Each structure stands twice: as C-alpha cells, then as structure tokens.
Tab-separated table of C-alpha atoms in Angstrom:
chain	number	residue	atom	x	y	z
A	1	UNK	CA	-26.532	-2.388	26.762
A	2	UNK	CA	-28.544	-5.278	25.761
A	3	UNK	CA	-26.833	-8.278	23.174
A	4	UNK	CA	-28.509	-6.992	20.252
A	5	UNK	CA	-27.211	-3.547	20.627
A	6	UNK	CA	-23.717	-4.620	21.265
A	7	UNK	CA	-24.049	-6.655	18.172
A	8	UNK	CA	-25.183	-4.161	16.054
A	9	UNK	CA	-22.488	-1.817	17.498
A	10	UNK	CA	-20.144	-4.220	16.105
A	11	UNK	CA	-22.017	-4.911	12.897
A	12	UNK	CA	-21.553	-1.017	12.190
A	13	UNK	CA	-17.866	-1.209	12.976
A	14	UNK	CA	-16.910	-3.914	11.118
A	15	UNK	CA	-18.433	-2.990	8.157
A	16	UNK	CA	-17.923	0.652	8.078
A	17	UNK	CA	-14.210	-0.414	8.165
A	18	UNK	CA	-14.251	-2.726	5.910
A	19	UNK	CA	-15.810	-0.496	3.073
A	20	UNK	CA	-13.345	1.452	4.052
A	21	UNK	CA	-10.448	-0.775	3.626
A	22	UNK	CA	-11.899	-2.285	0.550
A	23	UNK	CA	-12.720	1.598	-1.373
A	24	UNK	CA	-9.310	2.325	-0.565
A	25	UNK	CA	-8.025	-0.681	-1.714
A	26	UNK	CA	-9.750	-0.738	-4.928
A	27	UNK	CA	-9.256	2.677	-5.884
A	28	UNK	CA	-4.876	2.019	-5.075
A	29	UNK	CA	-5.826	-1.082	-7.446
A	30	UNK	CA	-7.709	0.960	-10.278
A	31	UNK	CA	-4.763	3.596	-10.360
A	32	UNK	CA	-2.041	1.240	-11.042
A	33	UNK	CA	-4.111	-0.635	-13.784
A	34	UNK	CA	-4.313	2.033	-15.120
A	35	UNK	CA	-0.538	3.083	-14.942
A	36	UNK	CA	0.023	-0.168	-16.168
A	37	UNK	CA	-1.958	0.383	-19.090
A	38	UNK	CA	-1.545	4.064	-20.278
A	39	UNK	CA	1.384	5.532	-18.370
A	40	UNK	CA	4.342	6.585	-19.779
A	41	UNK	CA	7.570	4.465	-19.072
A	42	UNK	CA	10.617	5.148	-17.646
A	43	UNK	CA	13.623	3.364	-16.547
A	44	UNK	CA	15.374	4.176	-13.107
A	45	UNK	CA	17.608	3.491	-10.703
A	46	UNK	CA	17.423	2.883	-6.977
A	47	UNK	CA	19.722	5.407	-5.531
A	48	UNK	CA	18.942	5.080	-1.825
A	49	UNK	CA	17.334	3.028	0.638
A	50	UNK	CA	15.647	5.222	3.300
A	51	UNK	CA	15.565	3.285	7.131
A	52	UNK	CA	13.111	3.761	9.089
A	53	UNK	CA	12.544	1.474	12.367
A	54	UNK	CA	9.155	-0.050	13.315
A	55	UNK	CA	8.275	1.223	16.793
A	56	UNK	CA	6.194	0.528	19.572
A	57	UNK	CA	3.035	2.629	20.276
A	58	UNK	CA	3.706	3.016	24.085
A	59	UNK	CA	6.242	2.319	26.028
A	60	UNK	CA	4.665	-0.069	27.904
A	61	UNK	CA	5.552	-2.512	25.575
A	62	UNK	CA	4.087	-4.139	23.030
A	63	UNK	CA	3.568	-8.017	21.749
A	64	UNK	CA	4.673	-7.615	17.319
A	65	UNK	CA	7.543	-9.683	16.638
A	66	UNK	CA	8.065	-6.190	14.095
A	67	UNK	CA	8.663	-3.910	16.391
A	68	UNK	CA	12.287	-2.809	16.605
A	69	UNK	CA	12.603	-4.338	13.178
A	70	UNK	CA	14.125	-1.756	10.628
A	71	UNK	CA	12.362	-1.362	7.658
A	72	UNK	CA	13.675	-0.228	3.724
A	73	UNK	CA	11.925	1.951	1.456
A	74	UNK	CA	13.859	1.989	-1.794
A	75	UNK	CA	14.137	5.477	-3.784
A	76	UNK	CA	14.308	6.018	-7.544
A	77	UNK	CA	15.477	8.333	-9.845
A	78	UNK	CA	14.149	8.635	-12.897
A	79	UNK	CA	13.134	10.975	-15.816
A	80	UNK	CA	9.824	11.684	-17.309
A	81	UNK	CA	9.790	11.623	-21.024
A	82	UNK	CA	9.716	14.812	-21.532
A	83	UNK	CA	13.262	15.238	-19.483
A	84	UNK	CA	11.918	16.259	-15.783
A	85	UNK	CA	14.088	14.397	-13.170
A	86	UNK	CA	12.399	12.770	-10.499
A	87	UNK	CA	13.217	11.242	-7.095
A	88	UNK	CA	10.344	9.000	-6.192
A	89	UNK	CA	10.063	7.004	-3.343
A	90	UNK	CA	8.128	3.680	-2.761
A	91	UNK	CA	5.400	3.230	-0.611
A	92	UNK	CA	5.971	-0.225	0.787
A	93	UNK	CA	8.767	-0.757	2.593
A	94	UNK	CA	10.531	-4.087	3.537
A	95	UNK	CA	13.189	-6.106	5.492
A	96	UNK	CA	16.891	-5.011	3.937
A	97	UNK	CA	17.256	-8.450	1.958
A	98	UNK	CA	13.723	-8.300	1.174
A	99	UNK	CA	13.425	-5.272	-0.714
A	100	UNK	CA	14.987	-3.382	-3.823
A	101	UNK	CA	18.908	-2.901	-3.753
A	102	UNK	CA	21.009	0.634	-3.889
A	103	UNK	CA	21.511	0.460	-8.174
A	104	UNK	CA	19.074	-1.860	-9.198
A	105	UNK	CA	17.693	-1.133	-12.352
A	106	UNK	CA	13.227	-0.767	-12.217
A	107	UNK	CA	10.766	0.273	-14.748
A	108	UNK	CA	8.422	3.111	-13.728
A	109	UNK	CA	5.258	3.546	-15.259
A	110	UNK	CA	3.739	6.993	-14.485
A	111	UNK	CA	1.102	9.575	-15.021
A	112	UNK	CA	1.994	11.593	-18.107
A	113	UNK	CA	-0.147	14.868	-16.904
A	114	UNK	CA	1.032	14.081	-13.356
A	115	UNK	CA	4.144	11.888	-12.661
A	116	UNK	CA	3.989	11.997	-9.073
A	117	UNK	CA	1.205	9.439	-9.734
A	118	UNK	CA	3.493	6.486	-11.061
A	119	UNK	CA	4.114	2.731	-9.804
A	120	UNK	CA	6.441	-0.177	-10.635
A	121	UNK	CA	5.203	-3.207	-12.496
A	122	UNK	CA	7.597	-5.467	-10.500
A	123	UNK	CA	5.261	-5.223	-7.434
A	124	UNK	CA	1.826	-5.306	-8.884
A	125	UNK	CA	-1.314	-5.600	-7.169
A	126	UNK	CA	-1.123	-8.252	-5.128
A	127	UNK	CA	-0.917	-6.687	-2.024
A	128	UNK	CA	-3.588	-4.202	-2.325
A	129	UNK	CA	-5.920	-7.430	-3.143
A	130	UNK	CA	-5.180	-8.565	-0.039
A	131	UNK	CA	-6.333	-5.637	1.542
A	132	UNK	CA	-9.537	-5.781	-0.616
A	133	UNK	CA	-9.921	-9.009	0.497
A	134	UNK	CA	-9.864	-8.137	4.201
A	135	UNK	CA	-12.097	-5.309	3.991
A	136	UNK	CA	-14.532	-7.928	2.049
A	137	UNK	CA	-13.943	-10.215	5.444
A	138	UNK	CA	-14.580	-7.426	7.711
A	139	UNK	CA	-18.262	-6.497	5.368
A	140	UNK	CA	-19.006	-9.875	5.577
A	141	UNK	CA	-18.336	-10.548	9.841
A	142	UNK	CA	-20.281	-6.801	10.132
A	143	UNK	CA	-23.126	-8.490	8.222
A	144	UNK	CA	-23.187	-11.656	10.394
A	145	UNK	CA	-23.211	-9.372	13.971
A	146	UNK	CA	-25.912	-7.929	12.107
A	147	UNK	CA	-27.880	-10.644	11.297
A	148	UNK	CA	-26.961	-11.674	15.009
A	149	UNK	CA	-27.971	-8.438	16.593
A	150	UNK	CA	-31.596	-8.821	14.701
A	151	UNK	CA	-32.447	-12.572	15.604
C-alpha cells in the first residue's frame, strides 16, 4: 500500500467517525433544547444511585487511570403531569462525590407525548458540545490526510 492510499484510508476513517460523533452529538443536543423549551416539568427525587465499575477490556491489562474506578448513575422518580410515576435513570454517570446525591431534589423536563424522552436542566449541553466538537476535530484531521493522500 502506497502513502497516498494509507492516507486516504485514514482520511475516510477519521471523517466517517467524526460525522458520526458530531450527528449524534447534535441530534442528543437538539432533543434537550428542545426539552428545555417545550417539555413539561416535573420535580423529582433521586432515590438511588446505581454502581457500576469501569472495567478493563482484556485481561491483559490495560493503561486508564478509570479502570477499576466505580462509577454513579443517579435515579429519579418523578411524575408526569398527568399523574404517571416514573423511575428514570441518567445517562451519565460519575465519581460518588461527583454526581447527584440519594434525595436530592432535580427538575425534569420531559416529552409530554413521550416521557421516556426527558432530561435535567442542571446538566445541560455542555458535554454533548464537547463531543460535537471532537467529531468536528476528527472531520477536520480526515480532511487534512485527505488533502495529504492527494498531493
């Protein structure tokens, strides 16, 4: 395989996965503006914390200062306005005195004509800007292997 080829190889990789990253990213984004903005609200309560522990993907060891860490993803009760009760649980999940506690109070914003779709304004969208941001990176070094690949 020549240079060029291996370059373009990698020009294809990197930004196939970073339009991936990036739709998914915006899309997670778009959905909780808009939860923000015309979901209903409800208030809840963290009733549990569910563990779950970060672990290697082989055996043979592995060089994350996370793995082994135990991780925290807070669940809520809540009810919908019109009375359903719900038990929701977050999808980011942190360090024990990093994340939400057992009874702390939240606001929920959620999907009237679907409330599994819901969110809490506390964490925003900062995090899935990040990942927009690193699937823009990844476009942009699949663009430069490109350019690479064809000079």
């Amino acid at each position: 395989m020549s240079a060029s080829q291996i370059l373009l190889l990698f020009a294809s990789v990197f930004t196939a996965a970073g339009s991936a990253i990036g739709v998914v990213a915006s899309l997670k984004i778009r959905r909780v503006r808009f939860l923000l903005r015309e979901g209903g609200t409800a208030r809840g309560v963290v009733t549990r914390l569910e563990e779950t522990r970060i672990a290697p993907a082989s055996e043979t060891g592995s060089t994350s200062r996370s793995v082994g860490t135990t991780v925290y993803y807070p669940v809520i009760t809540w009810s919908t306005g019109d009375g359903r009760a719900m038990e929701t649980r977050t999808n980011i999940a942190r360090p024990k005195d990093r994340t939400l506690p057992v009874g702390a109070r939240v606001e929920v914003r959620y999907d009237r004509a679907d409330p599994s779709r819901w969110t809490i304004p506390a964490e925003g969208t900062a995090f899935w800007w990040l990942f927009c941001a690193m699937g823009a990176l990844f476009v942009a070094m699949g663009l430069g292997f490109a350019l690479g690949g064809l000079l």
